[in-house]
Coordinates of C-alpha atoms in Angstrom, one line a residue:
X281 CA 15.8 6.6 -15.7
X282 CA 13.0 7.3 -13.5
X283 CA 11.1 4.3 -11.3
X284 CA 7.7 2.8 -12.8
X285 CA 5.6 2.5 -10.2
X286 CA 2.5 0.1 -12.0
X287 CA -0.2 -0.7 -9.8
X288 CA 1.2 -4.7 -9.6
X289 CA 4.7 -3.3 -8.0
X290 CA 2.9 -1.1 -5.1
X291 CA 0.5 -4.3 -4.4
X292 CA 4.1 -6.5 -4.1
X293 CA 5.4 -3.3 -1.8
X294 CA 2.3 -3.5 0.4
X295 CA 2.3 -7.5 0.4
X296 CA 5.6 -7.6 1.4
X297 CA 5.0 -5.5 4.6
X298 CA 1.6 -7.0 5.6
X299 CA 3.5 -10.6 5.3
X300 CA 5.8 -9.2 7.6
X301 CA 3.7 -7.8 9.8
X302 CA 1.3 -10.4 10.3
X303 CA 3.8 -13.6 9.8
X304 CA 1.8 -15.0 6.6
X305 CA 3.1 -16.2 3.4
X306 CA 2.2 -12.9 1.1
X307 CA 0.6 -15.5 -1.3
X308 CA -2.1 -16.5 1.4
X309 CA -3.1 -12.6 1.5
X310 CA -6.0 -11.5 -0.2
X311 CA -5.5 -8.1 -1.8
X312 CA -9.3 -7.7 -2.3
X313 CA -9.8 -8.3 1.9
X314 CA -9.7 -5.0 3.8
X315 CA -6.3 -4.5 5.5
X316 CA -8.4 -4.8 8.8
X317 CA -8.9 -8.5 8.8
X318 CA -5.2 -8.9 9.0
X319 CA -5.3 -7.1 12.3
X320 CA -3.4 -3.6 10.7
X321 CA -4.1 -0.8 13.5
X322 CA -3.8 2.6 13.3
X323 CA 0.0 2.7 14.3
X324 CA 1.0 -0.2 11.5
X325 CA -1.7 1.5 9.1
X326 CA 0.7 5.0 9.7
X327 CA 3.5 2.5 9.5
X328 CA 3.2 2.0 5.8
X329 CA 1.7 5.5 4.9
X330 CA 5.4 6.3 5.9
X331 CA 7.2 3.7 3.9
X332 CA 4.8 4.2 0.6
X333 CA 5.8 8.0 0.9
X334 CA 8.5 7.3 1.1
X335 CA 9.4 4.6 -1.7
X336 CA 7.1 6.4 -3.7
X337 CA 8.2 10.0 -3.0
X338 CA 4.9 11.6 -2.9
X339 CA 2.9 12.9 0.1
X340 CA 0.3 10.7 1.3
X341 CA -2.7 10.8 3.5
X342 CA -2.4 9.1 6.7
X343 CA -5.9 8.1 6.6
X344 CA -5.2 6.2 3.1
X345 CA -5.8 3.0 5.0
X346 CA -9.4 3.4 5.7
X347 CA -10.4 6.0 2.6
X348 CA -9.1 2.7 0.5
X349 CA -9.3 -0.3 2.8
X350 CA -8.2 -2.9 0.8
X351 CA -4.7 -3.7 -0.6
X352 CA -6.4 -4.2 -4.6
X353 CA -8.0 -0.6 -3.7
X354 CA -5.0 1.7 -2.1
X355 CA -2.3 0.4 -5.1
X356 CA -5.1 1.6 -7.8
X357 CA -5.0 4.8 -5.6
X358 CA -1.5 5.5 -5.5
X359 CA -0.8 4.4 -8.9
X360 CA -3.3 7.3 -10.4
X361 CA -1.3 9.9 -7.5
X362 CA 2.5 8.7 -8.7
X363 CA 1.4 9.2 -12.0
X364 CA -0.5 12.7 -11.5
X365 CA 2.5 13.5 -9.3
X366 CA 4.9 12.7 -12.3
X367 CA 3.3 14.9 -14.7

């Protein structure tokens, strides 16, 4: 049986790492505030290009993080990609 990637699990994925990353509780991150305001760079913006592709298994812009700047916007992206890629 194949992974479900639904736009709620790749917002979880990408919470998970910002929290990390920045040392907040993922509950205090807004998903509809661009990634920038929580200080993601280029280098931890190409960080998590790597580990989507990855955990997703489909190619992905590295620029994703400013074409979709917000966490709400880049799941809704790669949800509509995984399921394109899937077809």
């Amino acid at each position: 049986m194949s992974e479900t990637f639904t736009q709620s699990r790749i917002v979880d994925f990408i919470l998970d790492r910002l929290a990390v990353q920045t040392h907040l509780p993922k509950e205090s991150i807004d998903i509809q505030s661009p990634l920038a305001n929580y200080g993601v760079d280029s280098i931890h913006a190409l960080s998590l290009c790597a580990e989507l592709e990855e955990w997703l298994g489909i190619e992905i812009e590295p620029t994703i993080a400013w074409d979709y700047p917000t966490i709400a916007q880049m799941a809704e992206f790669l949800e509509t990609e995984v399921t394109a890629a899937s077809r």
